[in-house]
Amino acid sequence: MQLNRRQFLRTAIGTAAASSLAACGGSPSTGGASADTLTFSVWGSDAELGSFNAVARAFEKQNAGITVKVEQLPYQQMRSTLDARLQSGQGPDLFRVTYNDIGIYSSQGVLQDLSSAIGSQSSAFDDALWAGVQFEGKPYGVPHHTDTTAVLYNKEHFAKAGIKEVPATLEEAWTWEQFLEVAEKLKAANPGGAAFGVNWQQFGAFRWFNWLWQAGGTALGADGKTPALDSPQAREALALTKSFYDKGLMPKNMLVKTNNSPDLVFPSGKISMAFVGDFLLPDLSTRVTDFEFGATFLPRGAGGAATDLGGNAVAVTTQSKNPDAAAAFAVFLASADNMKQFCEKTTVLPARKDLADRHLDYAVRPDLMPVFQQQATTMPPDLVKLVTLPGFAGVNDALVQHLEAYFAGGQSPDDTIAGLTTALKKAVAA
């Protein structure tokens, strides 16, 4: 029998506990290498890894006898690798976790309750992000940063297409109709390839919900439990996003099931606009060598502006041999000074309220970061609640399957909405 992730993790707890009892006569599980060495599993860019290691060395100086090993895992394999380790009782002491995924781990007893470690510092974090690490009223992670999506554009392509005005403030963001007009101009001018690419591939499929909220729709009713996806707004969002492929505005090799994300293609000049997260700016600034690029806002629908919740928290596993030190390191990572430095070096947004209005000296493209900072203010609170549900991973998986089938496989809107509604019911019941 093939297990879903919730069943897999539930099995993980039982397997790890049984192994611990058999080997240690009832002592706690032994996931870390030793009590003096903390293993911190992460994925990340060179800038992110460098920042994590810098904080680890600073923590070691303040905590004699403790060593922090920052372990890099490929992003695409992070889930499967962590799940397998947890099942075998060899989980890391800490790991980097998306807000979308923390719910499934915390609901299965894999993570340490960090209430005592965080204590009164909880009020320092952004309310939505603090809510995102909660399960049954207790925190199972420390908010570390957030990021969000905006649109990068090739200035040379825009000039060739005669596009002279680009929204410079959130209030000026293109409407859906204006965005399509710009895309059609780029297609007609054919400056190098398709007009744009949207970042809803694989684990990022949840970003399709941006369009639903922009249309004025929602996934769940006011009670936060009843699916509300079967609506005119959802059908409008589906029709619009399918038209991206049907009209040849977005490459068909950039569908939902592929790993061919816009940030990988944009430097080649084969798309004129790329929907990307701010954390990708350091990499793109190195890889884009043949043209200048700017940034603007996501288009807005009848329901207004809306963007996704990105970013990560830090969680401590129940398999750590030194959970107190691991929790202390997680809190240390999220201190005001350390968070500020991490955000500045990696072009992401802070998760702390006391950094929200402070000037951040971004190391890469500080001229573009105000766009992302403004865009981040359009994260709908009910969308944040949706994507942090313990069972939301199943909704993302359903989006991958059903959006792909709808965009390219001839699946009807009715069947697409029905499939996603079923996944939403399971997520709420999880």
XYZ file of C-alpha atoms in Angstrom:
430
model
C 0.000 0.000 0.000
C 1.341 3.423 -0.966
C 1.137 5.932 1.873
C 0.303 9.589 1.504
C 2.530 12.036 3.364
C 0.312 12.208 6.456
C 0.238 8.403 6.730
C 3.955 8.266 5.994
C 4.807 10.709 8.766
C 2.432 9.017 11.195
C 4.287 5.778 10.457
C 7.545 7.687 10.937
C 6.658 8.561 14.511
C 5.781 4.996 15.400
C 8.827 3.532 13.667
C 11.223 6.034 15.227
C 9.750 5.519 18.692
C 9.952 1.739 18.410
C 13.569 1.887 17.214
C 14.473 4.194 20.088
C 12.883 1.938 22.705
C 14.550 -1.161 21.319
C 17.984 0.419 21.080
C 17.999 2.604 24.148
C 15.682 0.934 26.623
C 13.142 3.730 26.403
C 15.429 6.746 25.953
C 14.468 9.511 23.517
C 15.047 9.169 19.791
C 18.511 9.954 18.507
C 18.185 11.778 15.217
C 21.181 14.144 15.510
C 24.794 13.045 15.146
C 25.547 13.922 18.800
C 24.234 16.160 21.542
C 27.042 18.632 20.844
C 26.448 18.795 17.090
C 23.284 20.285 15.608
C 22.406 19.319 12.047
C 20.446 22.057 10.262
C 19.026 20.832 6.932
C 18.349 23.523 4.338
C 18.083 24.163 0.653
C 19.154 27.495 -0.752
C 21.157 29.723 -3.034
C 24.825 30.450 -2.456
C 23.843 33.695 -0.721
C 21.416 31.881 1.572
C 23.880 29.142 2.441
C 26.568 31.711 3.161
C 24.206 33.601 5.460
C 23.099 30.458 7.310
C 26.719 29.457 7.862
C 27.637 32.930 9.106
C 24.864 32.803 11.728
C 25.896 29.257 12.677
C 29.470 30.410 13.374
C 28.184 33.339 15.451
C 25.998 30.970 17.483
C 28.943 28.646 18.104
C 30.988 31.550 19.495
C 28.243 32.339 21.984
C 27.611 28.687 22.884
C 30.896 26.954 23.623
C 30.896 23.252 22.881
C 28.036 23.404 20.342
C 28.726 22.874 16.641
C 26.137 23.667 13.970
C 26.396 21.723 10.721
C 24.488 23.427 7.895
C 23.505 20.612 5.558
C 22.415 21.502 2.020
C 19.723 19.403 0.340
C 18.364 19.930 -3.190
C 15.067 21.812 -3.039
C 13.249 19.299 -5.241
C 14.291 16.459 -2.919
C 13.898 18.245 0.417
C 10.482 16.797 1.250
C 11.225 13.216 0.279
C 14.631 13.204 1.980
C 13.294 14.653 5.228
C 10.276 12.350 5.276
C 12.465 9.285 4.768
C 14.874 10.345 7.513
C 12.080 11.037 9.934
C 10.592 7.628 9.247
C 13.920 5.951 10.010
C 14.423 7.975 13.196
C 17.362 9.884 11.720
C 15.804 13.298 11.278
C 17.967 16.414 11.564
C 17.917 18.610 14.649
C 16.430 21.497 12.716
C 15.299 22.135 9.186
C 14.123 24.916 6.962
C 10.428 24.516 6.158
C 7.981 26.402 3.973
C 4.895 27.832 5.619
C 2.911 25.593 3.265
C 4.544 22.467 4.696
C 4.869 23.224 8.400
C 1.256 22.264 9.047
C 1.659 18.672 7.927
C 4.763 18.185 10.095
C 3.366 19.849 13.207
C 0.069 17.985 13.000
C 1.867 14.628 13.021
C 3.992 15.178 16.135
C 7.285 15.353 14.254
C 8.162 18.837 15.547
C 9.029 20.257 18.937
C 6.654 22.676 20.632
C 8.697 25.898 20.804
C 6.450 27.806 23.211
C 9.009 27.991 26.008
C 11.892 28.823 23.670
C 10.082 31.717 22.017
C 8.200 32.937 25.071
C 7.327 36.618 25.029
C 9.161 37.110 21.719
C 6.086 35.850 19.847
C 4.729 39.403 19.584
C 7.776 40.401 17.550
C 6.634 38.412 14.512
C 4.228 39.405 11.765
C 0.753 38.258 12.830
C 0.028 36.252 9.674
C 3.392 34.472 9.754
C 3.088 33.761 13.477
C -0.335 32.236 12.805
C 1.251 30.188 10.037
C 3.553 28.286 12.423
C 0.778 27.467 14.917
C -0.964 24.147 15.420
C -3.665 23.809 18.075
C -2.513 27.052 19.659
C 1.180 26.182 19.952
C 4.134 27.259 17.765
C 6.044 24.500 16.012
C 8.376 26.770 14.095
C 10.042 30.168 14.219
C 9.149 32.555 11.360
C 12.395 33.392 9.580
C 11.449 35.433 6.539
C 8.875 35.797 3.824
C 9.032 36.427 0.111
C 6.532 37.025 -2.611
C 6.079 37.154 -6.353
C 6.334 40.135 -8.666
C 7.038 40.493 -12.396
C 10.475 41.028 -13.923
C 10.570 42.376 -17.456
C 13.162 42.603 -20.219
C 13.617 46.310 -20.943
C 14.981 45.647 -24.431
C 11.929 43.559 -25.359
C 9.600 46.224 -24.021
C 11.327 48.881 -26.109
C 11.011 46.764 -29.271
C 7.305 46.268 -28.574
C 6.781 49.990 -28.023
C 5.807 49.574 -24.366
C 6.932 52.792 -22.719
C 4.958 52.895 -19.475
C 5.308 50.308 -16.701
C 3.433 50.534 -13.377
C 5.675 52.103 -10.734
C 3.276 51.845 -7.784
C 0.874 49.212 -6.555
C -2.074 51.484 -7.313
C -0.971 51.644 -10.956
C -0.647 47.866 -11.406
C -2.014 46.576 -14.707
C -5.527 45.216 -14.736
C -5.920 41.754 -16.245
C -7.034 43.365 -19.487
C -4.059 45.723 -19.587
C -1.669 42.886 -18.806
C -3.034 40.857 -21.717
C -2.694 43.898 -24.002
C 0.975 44.211 -23.036
C 1.495 40.479 -23.612
C -0.136 40.652 -27.036
C 2.130 43.570 -28.009
C 5.161 41.522 -27.027
C 3.887 38.539 -28.995
C 3.288 40.691 -32.073
C 6.716 42.312 -31.861
C 8.287 38.866 -31.323
C 11.417 40.285 -29.678
C 12.732 36.889 -28.625
C 10.107 34.394 -27.571
C 6.929 34.076 -25.527
C 5.489 37.029 -23.664
C 5.786 35.683 -20.118
C 6.027 32.748 -17.743
C 4.103 32.243 -14.474
C 5.809 30.455 -11.561
C 3.188 27.798 -10.746
C 5.306 24.732 -11.463
C 5.333 21.733 -9.089
C 5.602 22.842 -5.427
C 4.615 26.342 -6.572
C 1.248 25.282 -8.029
C -0.469 27.051 -5.112
C 0.400 30.354 -6.795
C -2.576 29.797 -9.100
C -4.663 30.917 -6.130
C -3.290 34.440 -6.654
C -5.502 34.665 -9.740
C -8.538 33.315 -7.897
C -8.239 35.988 -5.216
C -7.563 38.671 -7.829
C -10.856 37.667 -9.438
C -12.588 38.221 -6.116
C -12.960 34.534 -5.343
C -11.884 32.357 -2.457
C -11.238 28.690 -1.824
C -13.040 28.334 1.500
C -16.120 29.996 2.953
C -16.182 32.395 5.878
C -16.065 29.494 8.327
C -12.682 28.448 6.918
C -13.957 24.908 6.457
C -16.501 24.807 3.638
C -15.108 24.706 0.062
C -16.262 27.727 -1.923
C -14.309 27.126 -5.105
C -17.330 26.437 -7.302
C -17.952 30.055 -8.201
C -18.037 32.390 -11.212
C -14.774 33.917 -9.992
C -13.004 30.542 -10.028
C -14.249 29.827 -13.537
C -13.075 33.264 -14.643
C -9.624 32.650 -13.162
C -9.448 29.238 -14.836
C -10.453 30.640 -18.217
C -7.944 33.483 -17.976
C -5.016 31.313 -16.988
C -5.776 28.679 -19.639
C -5.802 31.446 -22.244
C -2.135 32.103 -21.493
C -1.291 28.840 -23.245
C -4.106 28.860 -25.800
C -3.085 32.307 -27.073
C 0.604 31.417 -27.198
C 1.515 34.000 -24.581
C 3.194 31.486 -22.264
C 5.371 28.551 -23.450
C 3.674 25.152 -23.361
C 6.917 23.646 -22.083
C 6.306 25.672 -18.915
C 3.239 23.773 -17.741
C 2.446 22.957 -14.138
C 4.037 19.507 -13.994
C 7.386 20.620 -15.388
C 10.390 21.984 -13.512
C 10.883 24.568 -16.262
C 10.250 27.623 -14.119
C 10.352 31.216 -15.448
C 13.545 32.136 -13.579
C 15.411 29.420 -15.479
C 14.246 30.710 -18.866
C 14.225 34.481 -18.379
C 18.025 34.997 -18.689
C 17.979 33.430 -22.160
C 15.611 36.080 -23.501
C 13.043 33.460 -24.516
C 10.372 35.087 -22.355
C 9.901 38.822 -21.941
C 8.360 38.773 -18.462
C 8.948 36.360 -15.590
C 6.834 35.910 -12.479
C 9.472 35.298 -9.796
C 10.099 35.574 -6.087
C 12.430 38.242 -4.715
C 14.773 35.563 -3.329
C 15.815 34.798 -6.917
C 17.253 38.253 -7.588
C 20.853 37.397 -6.572
C 20.925 34.430 -8.940
C 19.210 36.273 -11.785
C 21.453 39.310 -11.426
C 24.407 37.009 -12.085
C 22.813 35.039 -14.909
C 21.186 37.883 -16.836
C 24.123 39.307 -18.794
C 22.708 40.387 -22.171
C 19.961 42.825 -21.186
C 18.677 45.076 -18.426
C 15.585 44.130 -16.477
C 13.137 45.933 -14.250
C 10.340 44.880 -11.909
C 6.661 45.645 -11.709
C 3.577 44.339 -9.946
C 1.304 41.379 -10.478
C -1.787 42.263 -12.496
C -4.986 42.922 -10.545
C -8.449 41.582 -11.251
C -11.943 42.677 -10.312
C -11.208 41.616 -6.737
C -8.077 43.745 -6.543
C -4.438 42.824 -5.981
C -3.353 39.530 -4.408
C -0.112 37.638 -4.101
C 1.211 34.458 -2.532
C 2.740 33.707 0.842
C 6.333 32.686 0.347
C 9.252 32.298 2.667
C 10.235 29.875 5.362
C 10.275 29.097 9.044
C 12.765 27.038 11.045
C 11.515 23.932 12.863
C 13.092 21.636 15.470
C 12.398 17.921 15.229
C 11.395 15.604 18.044
C 14.385 13.459 17.069
C 17.000 16.022 18.105
C 19.406 14.838 20.816
C 19.731 18.407 22.060
C 16.340 20.045 21.522
C 17.102 22.953 23.862
C 20.193 23.968 21.892
C 18.340 23.415 18.616
C 15.476 25.635 19.768
C 17.935 28.290 20.934
C 19.588 28.288 17.511
C 16.208 28.609 15.768
C 15.392 31.656 17.897
C 18.901 33.042 17.326
C 18.396 32.812 13.555
C 15.286 34.964 13.890
C 16.762 37.695 16.090
C 16.363 41.194 14.683
C 20.030 41.622 13.736
C 20.446 38.172 12.219
C 17.178 38.364 10.303
C 18.057 41.819 8.972
C 21.441 40.628 7.712
C 19.938 37.495 6.150
C 17.259 39.498 4.343
C 19.753 42.086 3.110
C 22.113 39.473 1.705
C 19.454 37.250 0.138
C 16.820 39.800 -1.011
C 13.911 38.454 1.014
C 11.504 40.183 3.375
C 11.706 40.094 7.193
C 9.195 38.234 9.349
C 9.582 40.599 12.306
C 7.384 43.639 12.938
C 10.330 45.677 14.222
C 12.025 45.338 10.832
C 8.992 46.186 8.720
C 9.686 49.924 8.669
C 13.471 49.823 8.960
C 15.706 50.545 6.022
C 17.271 47.357 4.716
C 20.484 47.710 2.743
C 19.869 45.012 0.157
C 23.053 43.676 -1.403
C 21.469 42.982 -4.791
C 19.110 45.172 -6.819
C 17.942 47.447 -3.997
C 16.200 49.452 -6.717
C 13.773 46.557 -7.357
C 13.037 45.491 -3.793
C 10.426 48.226 -3.120
C 8.221 46.520 -5.724
C 8.337 43.252 -3.800
C 7.864 45.055 -0.488
C 4.712 46.747 -1.779
C 3.481 43.542 -3.407
C 3.858 41.652 -0.120
C 1.185 43.874 1.420
C -1.388 42.228 -0.862
C -1.262 38.759 0.755
C -4.936 38.110 1.662
C -5.232 36.853 5.273
C -7.647 34.076 4.289
C -5.253 32.937 1.567
C -2.470 32.765 4.152
C -4.730 30.637 6.387
C -5.506 28.323 3.473
C -1.925 27.591 2.466
C -0.848 26.925 6.060
C -3.493 24.247 6.715
C -1.936 20.949 7.880
C -3.364 19.199 4.835
C -2.507 21.874 2.284
C 0.242 19.818 0.632
C -2.541 17.644 -0.773
C -4.214 20.713 -2.259
C -0.982 21.717 -3.988
C -0.614 18.184 -5.364
C -4.192 18.358 -6.639
C -3.472 21.704 -8.311
C -0.535 20.135 -10.157
C -2.700 17.300 -11.451
C -5.878 19.191 -12.264
C -4.396 22.407 -13.643
C -2.171 20.366 -15.948
C -5.187 18.340 -17.098
C -7.219 21.508 -17.625
C -4.530 23.553 -19.354
C -3.268 20.812 -21.662
C -5.368 17.660 -21.323
C -8.844 18.778 -22.263
C -10.294 18.463 -18.762
C -13.438 20.557 -18.278
C -13.741 23.438 -15.803
C -16.416 21.455 -13.925
C -14.121 18.454 -13.455
C -11.222 20.704 -12.492
C -13.241 22.498 -9.833
C -14.663 19.189 -8.584
C -11.186 17.679 -8.230
C -9.840 20.696 -6.381
C -12.917 20.827 -4.139
C -12.327 17.221 -3.108
C -8.732 18.096 -2.192
C -9.914 21.109 -0.172
C -12.336 18.928 1.803
C -9.501 16.535 2.657
C -7.228 19.417 3.663
C -9.801 20.853 6.048
C -10.485 17.427 7.565
C -6.798 16.622 7.983
